[in-house]
Amino acid sequence: MPAALRTFFCGVEIAAGGGTPFGDMTKHNFAWVDAGQIMEFFSRFGYLVAVFFLVAVFIAGGVGTAFHLSRETTSVLLFLFWGPPCVYYGRTLDHPGKKSMFFGLPLEYWGYGLFAFGVIDMFLNWGKFSGDFFRTHLGA
């Protein structure tokens, strides 16, 4: 890579010999990417996070509509349907040297995080969730 040219992450080319708009950020390599590097949004099977999101939206929406569940319960179901496939396929499709990444996080970690968000969402909306659960199972 020529030392005279660097690329800011938003694509503006700046001559390194001249003044930079961010002062000493170049000294710490903050917010700068070499011109030869490519920012990766996903690697290998990382795109499956987005695919599983679409599948989970349709499943949670269908279950919520079929059982007349509240929006809060449907959002809990979304996270709980979205997380486990990410964990399962993150474990089965990855190799030690080749990780499936999405925005810098491995696919398996996305699943754990999404499942944790589902549990937190259930805790925060327990009144609606428990009301929907008992009303559905008791036939009220």
XYZ file of C-alpha atoms in Angstrom:
140
model
C 0.000 0.000 0.000
C 1.386 3.415 -0.873
C 2.132 5.342 2.305
C 0.893 8.594 0.783
C -2.721 7.478 0.513
C -5.120 6.362 3.230
C -8.864 5.915 3.112
C -11.223 7.067 5.825
C -13.885 4.483 6.702
C -16.622 6.442 4.907
C -14.622 6.402 1.666
C -13.063 9.894 1.585
C -9.504 9.720 0.305
C -7.039 11.969 2.094
C -3.359 12.476 1.379
C -1.462 11.418 4.489
C 1.203 14.060 3.873
C -1.308 16.909 4.087
C -3.582 17.957 6.912
C -6.175 15.527 8.140
C -9.588 16.557 9.450
C -9.158 14.522 12.642
C -5.728 15.585 13.872
C -3.929 12.852 15.782
C -6.474 10.087 15.136
C -4.080 8.859 12.448
C -1.375 8.352 15.073
C -3.545 5.920 16.993
C -5.044 4.260 13.884
C -8.506 5.213 15.078
C -11.175 5.440 12.375
C -8.703 4.763 9.567
C -8.643 1.744 7.291
C -5.845 1.008 4.858
C -6.799 1.378 1.213
C -6.187 -2.343 0.648
C -8.505 -3.560 3.404
C -12.153 -4.422 2.907
C -14.737 -4.066 5.653
C -16.572 -7.363 6.018
C -20.155 -7.331 7.222
C -20.268 -11.116 7.291
C -18.007 -14.081 6.633
C -18.888 -17.649 5.712
C -22.377 -18.294 7.099
C -22.732 -15.034 9.041
C -25.585 -13.922 6.787
C -27.719 -16.621 8.429
C -28.350 -14.220 11.333
C -30.434 -12.096 8.937
C -32.079 -15.166 7.382
C -33.028 -16.545 10.797
C -34.428 -13.123 11.692
C -36.837 -13.273 8.748
C -37.883 -16.823 9.622
C -38.357 -15.921 13.309
C -40.455 -12.862 12.390
C -42.889 -14.978 10.383
C -43.078 -17.742 13.002
C -43.531 -15.335 15.944
C -46.056 -13.246 13.986
C -48.029 -16.333 13.005
C -48.090 -17.740 16.538
C -48.982 -14.322 17.944
C -51.844 -13.916 15.494
C -53.146 -17.471 15.858
C -53.279 -17.315 19.664
C -54.186 -13.597 19.943
C -51.009 -12.786 21.881
C -49.915 -9.289 22.853
C -47.085 -7.468 21.076
C -44.846 -7.932 24.099
C -45.268 -11.704 24.033
C -44.679 -11.754 20.286
C -41.397 -9.871 20.742
C -40.303 -12.435 23.357
C -41.133 -15.224 20.915
C -39.165 -13.442 18.199
C -35.982 -13.474 20.270
C -36.557 -17.024 21.496
C -37.119 -18.299 17.930
C -34.179 -16.280 16.569
C -31.441 -17.227 19.031
C -31.343 -21.053 19.099
C -30.874 -21.547 15.317
C -27.913 -19.151 15.445
C -26.337 -21.184 18.266
C -27.014 -24.538 16.587
C -25.733 -23.595 13.142
C -22.901 -21.559 14.617
C -21.675 -24.715 16.346
C -22.243 -27.155 13.484
C -21.088 -25.085 10.490
C -17.991 -23.416 11.934
C -14.455 -24.752 11.917
C -11.776 -23.679 14.404
C -9.874 -21.696 11.772
C -12.907 -20.354 9.906
C -15.596 -18.637 11.968
C -18.916 -17.416 10.602
C -19.066 -13.754 11.578
C -21.772 -11.090 11.322
C -20.666 -7.519 12.094
C -17.598 -8.868 13.878
C -19.381 -11.332 16.195
C -19.371 -15.100 15.662
C -22.691 -16.658 14.691
C -22.853 -18.673 17.909
C -22.432 -15.563 20.089
C -25.283 -13.864 18.215
C -27.511 -16.751 19.257
C -26.549 -16.536 22.924
C -27.056 -12.771 22.920
C -30.431 -12.956 21.211
C -31.615 -15.676 23.579
C -30.481 -13.527 26.525
C -32.403 -10.550 25.086
C -35.469 -12.804 24.870
C -35.159 -13.787 28.521
C -34.643 -10.143 29.555
C -37.636 -9.112 27.441
C -39.725 -11.827 29.106
C -38.655 -10.611 32.548
C -39.443 -6.982 31.755
C -42.848 -7.813 30.243
C -43.792 -10.626 32.624
C -47.270 -9.227 33.283
C -48.293 -9.425 29.618
C -46.389 -12.646 28.976
C -47.849 -14.551 31.924
C -51.335 -13.193 31.188
C -51.131 -14.419 27.586
C -49.682 -17.774 28.628
C -52.308 -18.582 31.258
C -55.188 -17.227 29.155
C -54.132 -19.408 26.213
C -53.649 -22.578 28.261
C -56.739 -22.175 30.457
C -58.996 -21.345 27.527
C -60.244 -18.081 29.025
